[in-house]
Amino acid sequence: MDNPRFEHSKLAVIGNVDSGKSTLVGVLTKGIFDDGRGSARERVFNYKHEKQNGRTSSVAQEIMGFDEAYKQILPERFIANKNKYWTQIVEKSKKIVTFLDLCGHEKYLKTTIFGLVAMVPDYSLIIIGSNMGVSKMTREHLGVSLFLKIPFAIVLTKIDIAPENIYQETLETIKNIIKSPVVKRTSVVITDKTNQDEIDKWALAMHGNNIVPIFQISSVSGVGLPQLTRFISKVPNRDQLNKAYLTVNDPVQFDIQENFTVPGVGIVVSGLVKSGRAQINQQLLMGPDKTKQFKLVVIKSIHINRVPVDTAQVGEFACFALKPAKTSITLERADFRKGMVLVDPQLKPDPVWEFEANVHVLHHPTTMSMGYQAVMHCGVIRQAVEIKKLSTKELLRTGDVDTVKFKFMYAAEYLKTEQILVIREGRTKIFGYVTKLLTGVEKDEQIKIVQQELPQPQQNQPQQNQPQQNQPQPIQQQEQEQIQG
């Protein structure tokens, strides 16, 4: 059942609202043109309300398949059920490109940041409407891509309806941004007259993160789409260059992004393999839960691109069907929370409440000091943190760099040093990376691996000893759900 390893890459599609992101993804992946009224994007949206208002509010995934000659593979016909036509594409393809269609509206910025931080895309396609110019959100997304060191290309859409003067003004603005001291990249304008060899050359140079190709397309007339499709087919995978990944020989770590209950199957989790190779019947630790514990679970089955396989390795999106390792353990959706992982037992995971990070304040309207609280994104972790200590400064302002001690407000998390973090609150943006984990755990307080149910007296004893700590916990959980949306 195990399939051969595909050459694969992941592209995040970002940009301002109404710039044509979902429409472009629909046109590229379905092999159709748009009608100018949103027919292509309706095939990409996940939810009914997205179709009604035309705005993406979740992370949608679509795939493009290419054969040995880098020609696009299209199924015989597209149907609403992705399971069937994804299978047809995967069976005939040698390379799979996954599109992450992210949100453009400022209201959903946290979802876009989650897609860029947790899903670790190889490249970003920044979509800009030729008739709209470079907006505030476009600059916001560009800044996040720059900090996360994600190479990006610019795609100018709607060139068929953009007035010539507005179009030229937008193009010049983009070129000036790219060559500015902050970005320091070289822009390359790709037109419908650019030959394939030149497109291939710029595509292969993308992993160096010095080139920014600028494409000019129309999803209605199809102008520029062959050049963009060729470029997408040739961009190389960046798994070996990406510091977010370890190697296939390391112990398994799988970041859980979503969880489901599938009738007849049970609990299913989807996410990204960050290290190692997971296989069917392998035992992994799932956690940490709200009590800082891990449960021992077994992988029943694995799906990649909606196709059943035997293994999933570093850099691949996958779905695992899970079951408890012991019959005495229960596994329900209520056991899950945001930020959980599956890890190899030999890693002996130790969640932390506090950690130190080197941070750079990109923007804050006033000042920050001890006690400041905001939501942090770090991998799949999305939780409010509080500043407990500043190393060299009394206050943090826009542009400051310092080492800061943070504390999670609601639950301990599984962290590693060198992980990139993004802290946001309104328009406040703080970027940084974890430098030190403050475990503060004595030997007799090590986390428990739940392999069997504990006797009732042992469960009740800590509640009698620490009533004040346990009483406010449900309120804190409600507050966390409100903060995280």
Coordinates of C-alpha atoms in Angstrom, one line a residue:
M1 CA 0.0 0.0 0.0
D2 CA 3.0 2.4 0.6
N3 CA 3.4 4.8 -2.3
P4 CA 6.8 6.0 -3.6
R5 CA 7.9 9.3 -2.2
F6 CA 6.8 12.2 -4.3
E7 CA 8.8 15.3 -5.0
H8 CA 6.6 17.9 -3.2
S9 CA 6.5 21.5 -2.3
K10 CA 4.1 23.8 -0.4
L11 CA 3.0 27.2 -1.5
A12 CA 1.2 29.7 0.7
V13 CA -1.2 32.0 -1.2
I14 CA -1.4 35.3 0.7
G15 CA -2.4 38.9 -0.1
N16 CA -5.0 41.5 0.5
V17 CA -8.8 40.8 0.6
D18 CA -10.4 40.7 -2.9
S19 CA -7.1 40.4 -4.7
G20 CA -8.1 37.1 -6.3
K21 CA -6.3 34.5 -4.2
S22 CA -8.9 31.8 -4.0
T23 CA -9.9 32.4 -7.7
L24 CA -6.3 31.9 -8.8
V25 CA -6.0 28.7 -6.7
G26 CA -9.2 27.5 -8.3
V27 CA -8.0 28.3 -11.8
L28 CA -4.6 26.7 -11.4
T29 CA -5.7 23.5 -9.7
K30 CA -8.9 22.9 -11.7
G31 CA -7.6 23.8 -15.1
I32 CA -10.5 26.3 -15.8
F33 CA -10.9 30.0 -16.3
D34 CA -13.0 32.2 -14.0
D35 CA -16.1 33.9 -15.3
G36 CA -15.3 37.2 -13.6
R37 CA -18.0 36.6 -10.9
G38 CA -16.2 34.1 -8.7
S39 CA -17.1 30.7 -10.2
A40 CA -13.6 29.4 -9.7
R41 CA -13.2 30.3 -6.1
E42 CA -16.4 28.5 -5.1
R43 CA -14.6 25.2 -5.9
V44 CA -11.9 26.1 -3.3
F45 CA -13.9 27.4 -0.3
N46 CA -14.4 25.1 2.7
Y47 CA -17.6 26.5 4.1
K48 CA -21.0 27.8 2.9
H49 CA -20.6 31.2 4.4
E50 CA -17.3 31.7 2.5
K51 CA -19.2 31.1 -0.8
Q52 CA -21.9 33.6 0.3
N53 CA -19.6 36.5 1.1
G54 CA -16.7 35.6 -1.1
R55 CA -14.1 35.8 1.7
T56 CA -11.8 33.0 2.8
S57 CA -11.9 32.6 6.6
S58 CA -10.2 29.2 7.0
V59 CA -7.1 27.5 5.5
A60 CA -8.1 25.7 2.3
Q61 CA -5.8 23.1 0.7
E62 CA -5.6 22.2 -2.9
I63 CA -3.1 20.2 -4.9
M64 CA -1.5 20.4 -8.4
G65 CA 0.1 17.3 -9.9
F66 CA 2.8 17.2 -12.5
D67 CA 4.3 14.3 -14.6
E68 CA 8.0 13.6 -15.5
A69 CA 7.9 16.3 -18.2
Y70 CA 6.4 18.8 -15.7
K71 CA 3.0 18.8 -17.5
Q72 CA 0.0 19.4 -15.2
I73 CA -2.1 16.3 -14.4
L74 CA -5.8 16.9 -14.4
P75 CA -8.5 14.4 -13.4
E76 CA -11.1 13.2 -15.8
R77 CA -13.6 15.5 -14.1
F78 CA -13.8 17.6 -11.0
I79 CA -16.4 16.7 -8.4
A80 CA -17.2 18.1 -4.9
N81 CA -15.7 15.0 -3.2
K82 CA -11.9 15.7 -3.0
N83 CA -11.2 12.1 -2.0
K84 CA -11.9 10.9 -5.6
Y85 CA -10.2 13.5 -7.8
W86 CA -7.2 13.9 -5.4
T87 CA -6.6 10.2 -5.8
Q88 CA -6.6 10.4 -9.6
I89 CA -4.1 13.2 -9.5
V90 CA -1.8 11.5 -7.0
E91 CA -1.8 8.2 -9.0
K92 CA -0.6 9.8 -12.2
S93 CA 1.8 12.4 -10.8
K94 CA 5.5 12.5 -10.1
K95 CA 5.4 15.9 -8.3
I96 CA 2.7 17.2 -6.0
V97 CA 2.4 21.0 -5.2
T98 CA 0.1 21.8 -2.2
F99 CA -1.5 25.2 -2.1
L100 CA -2.4 26.8 1.2
D101 CA -5.1 29.3 0.4
L102 CA -4.9 31.8 3.4
C103 CA -7.2 34.6 4.4
G104 CA -6.7 38.2 3.2
H105 CA -9.1 40.1 5.5
E106 CA -7.5 41.7 8.6
K107 CA -10.2 40.2 10.7
Y108 CA -8.7 36.7 10.0
L109 CA -5.1 37.7 10.3
K110 CA -4.5 35.2 13.1
T111 CA -5.6 32.3 10.8
T112 CA -3.1 33.6 8.1
I113 CA -0.3 33.8 10.7
F114 CA -1.1 30.3 11.8
G115 CA -0.9 29.0 8.2
L116 CA 2.5 30.6 7.7
V117 CA 3.9 29.6 11.1
A118 CA 2.5 26.1 11.7
M119 CA 2.2 24.7 8.1
V120 CA 5.8 25.7 7.2
P121 CA 5.3 26.5 3.5
D122 CA 8.3 26.3 1.1
Y123 CA 7.3 29.5 -0.7
S124 CA 4.7 32.3 -0.6
L125 CA 2.8 33.7 -3.6
I126 CA 1.8 37.3 -2.7
I127 CA -1.3 38.1 -4.7
I128 CA -1.8 41.8 -5.6
G129 CA -4.7 43.2 -7.6
S130 CA -3.3 45.3 -10.4
N131 CA -6.2 47.7 -10.1
M132 CA -6.0 48.0 -6.3
G133 CA -2.3 48.8 -5.6
V134 CA -0.2 47.7 -2.6
S135 CA -2.4 47.8 0.5
K136 CA -1.6 47.7 4.2
M137 CA -2.4 44.0 4.5
T138 CA -0.2 43.3 1.5
R139 CA 2.7 44.9 3.4
E140 CA 1.8 43.0 6.5
H141 CA 1.9 39.6 4.8
L142 CA 5.2 40.6 3.0
G143 CA 6.7 41.4 6.4
V144 CA 5.7 38.1 7.9
S145 CA 7.2 36.2 5.0
L146 CA 10.4 38.2 5.3
F147 CA 10.8 37.5 9.0
L148 CA 9.9 33.8 8.6
K149 CA 12.5 33.7 5.8
I150 CA 10.0 32.3 3.3
P151 CA 11.0 33.0 -0.3
F152 CA 8.2 34.7 -2.2
A153 CA 7.0 35.6 -5.6
I154 CA 4.6 38.4 -6.6
V155 CA 1.5 37.7 -8.7
L156 CA -0.3 40.7 -10.2
T157 CA -3.9 39.7 -10.9
K158 CA -6.8 41.3 -12.9
I159 CA -4.5 42.8 -15.5
D160 CA -7.4 42.6 -18.0
I161 CA -9.4 45.2 -16.1
A162 CA -6.7 47.4 -14.6
P163 CA -6.3 50.9 -16.1
E164 CA -2.8 51.2 -17.6
N165 CA -1.7 54.1 -15.4
I166 CA -2.8 52.3 -12.2
Y167 CA -1.2 49.1 -13.4
Q168 CA 2.2 50.8 -14.1
E169 CA 2.0 52.6 -10.8
T170 CA 1.4 49.4 -8.9
L171 CA 4.3 47.6 -10.7
E172 CA 6.7 50.5 -9.9
T173 CA 5.6 50.5 -6.2
I174 CA 6.3 46.7 -6.0
K175 CA 9.7 47.1 -7.6
N176 CA 10.6 49.9 -5.1
I177 CA 9.5 47.8 -2.2
I178 CA 11.6 44.8 -3.4
K179 CA 14.8 46.8 -3.8
S180 CA 14.3 48.8 -0.6
P181 CA 16.9 48.3 2.2
V182 CA 14.4 46.3 4.3
V183 CA 13.8 43.7 1.6
K184 CA 17.0 43.8 -0.5
R185 CA 15.9 41.4 -3.3
T186 CA 16.2 41.5 -7.0
S187 CA 12.9 41.7 -8.9
V188 CA 12.4 39.8 -12.2
V189 CA 9.3 40.6 -14.3
I190 CA 7.9 37.5 -16.1
T191 CA 5.7 38.3 -19.1
D192 CA 3.7 36.1 -21.5
K193 CA 6.8 36.3 -23.9
T194 CA 9.3 34.9 -21.4
N195 CA 10.6 31.5 -22.5
Q196 CA 10.5 28.3 -20.5
D197 CA 14.3 28.1 -20.0
E198 CA 14.4 31.5 -18.3
I199 CA 11.4 30.6 -16.1
D200 CA 13.1 27.4 -15.1
K201 CA 16.3 29.3 -14.2
W202 CA 14.5 31.7 -11.9
A203 CA 12.4 28.9 -10.3
L204 CA 15.5 26.9 -9.4
A205 CA 17.1 30.1 -8.0
M206 CA 14.2 30.7 -5.6
H207 CA 15.6 28.6 -2.7
G208 CA 18.4 31.2 -2.4
N209 CA 15.8 33.8 -1.3
N210 CA 17.4 36.5 -3.3
I211 CA 15.1 36.6 -6.3
V212 CA 11.5 37.9 -6.5
P213 CA 9.7 37.0 -9.8
I214 CA 6.7 39.2 -10.7
F215 CA 4.0 37.5 -12.7
Q216 CA 1.2 39.3 -14.5
I217 CA -1.9 37.2 -15.0
S218 CA -5.7 37.2 -15.6
S219 CA -7.8 34.4 -14.2
V220 CA -10.5 35.3 -16.7
S221 CA -8.6 35.6 -20.0
G222 CA -5.8 33.2 -19.0
V223 CA -3.0 35.6 -19.8
G224 CA 0.2 34.7 -18.0
L225 CA -1.2 31.4 -16.5
P226 CA 1.1 29.1 -18.6
Q227 CA 4.2 30.9 -17.3
L228 CA 3.0 30.8 -13.7
T229 CA 2.1 27.1 -14.0
R230 CA 5.6 26.3 -15.4
F231 CA 7.2 28.2 -12.5
I232 CA 5.2 26.4 -9.9
S233 CA 6.1 23.0 -11.4
K234 CA 9.8 23.8 -11.2
V235 CA 10.3 25.4 -7.8
P236 CA 12.4 23.0 -5.7
N237 CA 11.5 21.6 -2.3
R238 CA 13.2 23.4 0.7
D239 CA 12.8 20.7 3.4
Q240 CA 16.6 20.2 3.8
L241 CA 17.2 24.0 4.1
N242 CA 14.3 24.6 6.5
K243 CA 15.4 24.8 10.2
A244 CA 11.8 24.0 11.3
Y245 CA 12.5 20.3 10.2
L246 CA 14.9 17.7 11.5
T247 CA 15.9 14.6 9.5
V248 CA 14.0 11.5 8.6
N249 CA 16.4 9.5 10.9
D250 CA 15.4 11.5 14.0
P251 CA 12.6 10.5 16.5
V252 CA 9.1 11.3 15.2
Q253 CA 7.4 14.6 16.0
F254 CA 4.0 15.3 14.5
D255 CA 2.3 18.7 15.0
I256 CA -1.5 18.2 15.4
Q257 CA -3.3 21.0 13.5
E258 CA -6.9 19.6 13.5
N259 CA -8.8 16.7 14.9
F260 CA -12.0 14.9 13.8
T261 CA -14.3 12.0 14.7
V262 CA -14.9 9.9 11.6
P263 CA -17.8 7.4 11.7
G264 CA -16.5 3.9 11.6
V265 CA -12.9 5.0 12.1
G266 CA -12.8 7.0 15.3
I267 CA -10.4 9.8 16.2
V268 CA -8.4 11.2 13.3
V269 CA -5.8 14.0 13.5
S270 CA -4.2 16.0 10.7
G271 CA -1.0 17.9 10.7
L272 CA 2.6 18.1 9.7
V273 CA 5.5 15.6 10.3
K274 CA 8.3 17.8 11.7
S275 CA 10.9 15.0 12.1
G276 CA 11.4 11.3 11.6
R277 CA 9.2 8.8 9.8
A278 CA 5.9 7.6 11.3
Q279 CA 4.4 4.2 10.4
I280 CA 1.3 2.2 11.0
N281 CA 1.1 0.5 14.4
Q282 CA 3.8 2.8 15.9
Q283 CA 3.2 3.9 19.5
L284 CA 3.5 7.6 20.1
L285 CA 2.9 10.0 23.0
M286 CA 0.0 12.5 22.5
G287 CA -0.1 15.7 24.5
P288 CA 0.4 17.7 26.6
D289 CA -3.2 17.9 27.7
K290 CA -4.6 20.5 30.2
T291 CA -3.0 18.6 33.1
K292 CA 0.5 18.4 31.4
Q293 CA 0.1 14.7 30.7
F294 CA 0.8 12.6 27.6
K295 CA -1.3 9.6 26.5
L296 CA 0.2 6.6 24.7
V297 CA -1.6 6.0 21.4
V298 CA -1.2 3.8 18.3
I299 CA -1.4 4.8 14.7
K300 CA -4.1 2.7 13.0
S301 CA -3.8 4.1 9.5
I302 CA -2.1 7.0 7.6
H303 CA -3.4 9.1 4.7
I304 CA -1.3 11.5 2.6
N305 CA -3.2 13.6 0.0
R306 CA -6.3 11.5 0.8
V307 CA -4.5 8.3 -0.3
P308 CA -3.8 5.5 2.2
V309 CA 0.0 4.9 2.8
D310 CA 2.2 2.9 5.3
T311 CA 4.5 5.7 6.3
A312 CA 4.7 9.5 6.6
Q313 CA 8.0 11.3 6.8
V314 CA 9.4 14.7 7.6
G315 CA 7.9 17.6 5.6
E316 CA 4.7 15.8 4.7
F317 CA 1.1 16.7 5.5
A318 CA -0.7 13.6 6.8
C319 CA -3.7 12.3 8.6
F320 CA -3.4 9.6 11.3
A321 CA -6.2 7.5 12.7
L322 CA -5.4 6.9 16.4
K323 CA -6.5 4.5 19.1
P324 CA -5.4 4.2 22.7
A325 CA -2.4 1.9 23.4
K326 CA -4.2 0.3 26.3
T327 CA -7.9 -0.6 26.6
S328 CA -8.0 1.2 29.9
I329 CA -7.3 4.6 28.3
T330 CA -10.1 6.6 26.7
L331 CA -9.5 8.8 23.6
E332 CA -12.1 11.4 22.8
R333 CA -12.2 14.8 21.0
A334 CA -12.6 16.4 24.4
D335 CA -9.0 15.3 25.2
F336 CA -7.6 17.6 22.5
R337 CA -6.6 21.2 22.7
K338 CA -4.6 23.6 20.5
G339 CA -0.9 23.0 20.6
M340 CA -0.7 19.3 21.0
V341 CA 1.8 17.0 19.4
L342 CA 2.6 13.4 18.8
V343 CA 6.1 12.5 19.7
D344 CA 8.3 9.4 20.0
P345 CA 8.5 8.1 23.7
Q346 CA 12.3 8.2 23.5
L347 CA 12.2 12.0 23.4
K348 CA 10.8 12.0 27.0
P349 CA 8.8 15.2 26.4
D350 CA 8.8 17.7 29.2
P351 CA 6.3 20.6 28.7
V352 CA 7.2 24.0 30.1
W353 CA 5.3 26.9 31.6
E354 CA 8.0 29.4 31.2
F355 CA 10.7 30.1 28.6
E356 CA 13.1 32.8 27.4
A357 CA 13.1 34.2 23.9
N358 CA 15.1 36.8 21.9
V359 CA 12.4 39.1 20.5
H360 CA 12.3 42.0 18.1
V361 CA 9.3 44.5 18.4
L362 CA 8.3 45.3 14.9
H363 CA 5.4 47.5 15.9
H364 CA 3.7 48.6 19.1
P365 CA 1.7 51.8 19.5
T366 CA 3.0 52.6 23.0
T367 CA 5.3 50.6 25.4
M368 CA 5.4 47.1 26.9
S369 CA 6.6 46.1 30.4
M370 CA 6.3 43.2 32.8
G371 CA 2.7 41.9 32.9
Y372 CA 2.0 42.6 29.2
Q373 CA -0.1 39.8 27.7
A374 CA -0.7 38.8 24.1
V375 CA -1.3 35.7 22.0
M376 CA 1.8 33.8 20.8
H377 CA 2.1 31.6 17.7
C378 CA 4.9 29.1 17.8
G379 CA 4.4 26.0 15.5
V380 CA 0.9 24.8 16.3
I381 CA 0.9 26.5 19.7
R382 CA -1.6 29.4 20.0
Q383 CA -1.8 30.6 23.5
A384 CA -1.7 33.9 25.5
V385 CA 1.7 34.6 27.2
E386 CA 2.7 37.1 29.8
I387 CA 6.0 39.0 30.1
K388 CA 7.6 38.0 33.4
K389 CA 11.0 39.7 33.0
L390 CA 13.0 41.9 30.7
S391 CA 16.8 41.4 30.5
T392 CA 18.3 44.8 29.6
K393 CA 15.4 47.2 29.3
E394 CA 12.6 48.5 31.6
L395 CA 10.2 49.0 28.7
L396 CA 9.9 47.7 25.2
R397 CA 9.1 50.0 22.3
T398 CA 8.8 49.7 18.5
G399 CA 12.2 48.6 17.1
D400 CA 13.6 47.3 20.4
V401 CA 15.5 43.9 20.7
D402 CA 15.8 42.1 24.0
T403 CA 15.7 38.7 25.8
V404 CA 12.4 38.3 27.5
K405 CA 11.1 35.7 29.9
F406 CA 7.5 34.6 29.1
K407 CA 5.0 32.5 30.9
F408 CA 2.1 30.6 29.4
M409 CA -1.2 31.7 30.9
Y410 CA -3.3 28.6 30.6
A411 CA -1.4 25.4 30.0
A412 CA 2.2 24.1 29.7
E413 CA 3.4 23.5 26.1
Y414 CA 5.9 21.3 24.4
L415 CA 8.6 23.7 23.1
K416 CA 12.1 23.4 21.6
T417 CA 14.9 26.0 21.5
E418 CA 15.4 27.9 18.2
Q419 CA 11.6 27.7 17.4
I420 CA 10.4 30.8 15.7
L421 CA 7.5 32.7 17.5
V422 CA 5.2 35.4 16.5
I423 CA 3.3 37.5 19.1
R424 CA 0.3 39.6 18.1
E425 CA -2.3 41.8 19.7
G426 CA -4.2 44.0 17.3
R427 CA -1.6 45.7 15.2
T428 CA 1.2 44.8 17.6
K429 CA 3.8 42.5 16.0
I430 CA 6.7 40.9 17.8
F431 CA 8.9 38.3 16.2
G432 CA 11.6 36.2 17.9
Y433 CA 12.9 32.7 18.7
V434 CA 13.0 30.5 21.8
T435 CA 16.5 30.6 23.5
K436 CA 16.0 28.8 26.8
L437 CA 13.4 26.4 28.3
L438 CA 12.7 26.9 32.0
T439 CA 11.5 23.5 33.1
G440 CA 11.6 24.0 36.9
V441 CA 10.4 20.5 37.4
E442 CA 11.8 18.4 40.2
K443 CA 12.4 14.7 39.7
D444 CA 9.3 13.6 41.7
E445 CA 7.2 16.0 39.6
Q446 CA 8.0 14.6 36.2
I447 CA 5.1 14.3 33.7
K448 CA 3.1 11.1 33.8
I449 CA 2.6 8.9 30.8
V450 CA -0.9 7.7 31.1
Q451 CA -0.9 4.0 30.3
Q452 CA -3.6 2.9 32.6
E453 CA -6.3 4.5 34.8
L454 CA -5.1 5.7 38.2
P455 CA -7.0 4.4 41.3
Q456 CA -9.7 6.8 42.5
P457 CA -7.9 7.8 45.8
Q458 CA -4.8 9.0 43.9
Q459 CA -7.0 11.1 41.6
N460 CA -8.7 12.8 44.5
Q461 CA -5.7 13.4 46.7
P462 CA -4.1 16.4 44.7
Q463 CA -7.5 18.0 44.5
Q464 CA -7.7 18.0 48.4
N465 CA -4.2 19.3 48.7
Q466 CA -4.5 22.1 46.2
P467 CA -8.1 23.3 46.0
Q468 CA -7.1 26.9 45.2
Q469 CA -5.1 25.9 42.1
N470 CA -7.8 23.7 40.6
Q471 CA -10.9 25.8 41.2
P472 CA -10.2 28.6 38.7
Q473 CA -9.1 26.3 35.9
P474 CA -12.5 26.0 34.1
I475 CA -12.7 29.8 34.0
Q476 CA -9.2 30.0 32.6
Q477 CA -10.1 27.5 29.9
Q478 CA -13.1 29.6 28.9
E479 CA -10.9 32.7 28.7
Q480 CA -8.4 30.9 26.6
E481 CA -11.1 29.8 24.1
Q482 CA -12.3 33.4 23.9
I483 CA -8.8 34.8 23.3
Q484 CA -7.9 32.2 20.7
G485 CA -11.2 32.7 18.9

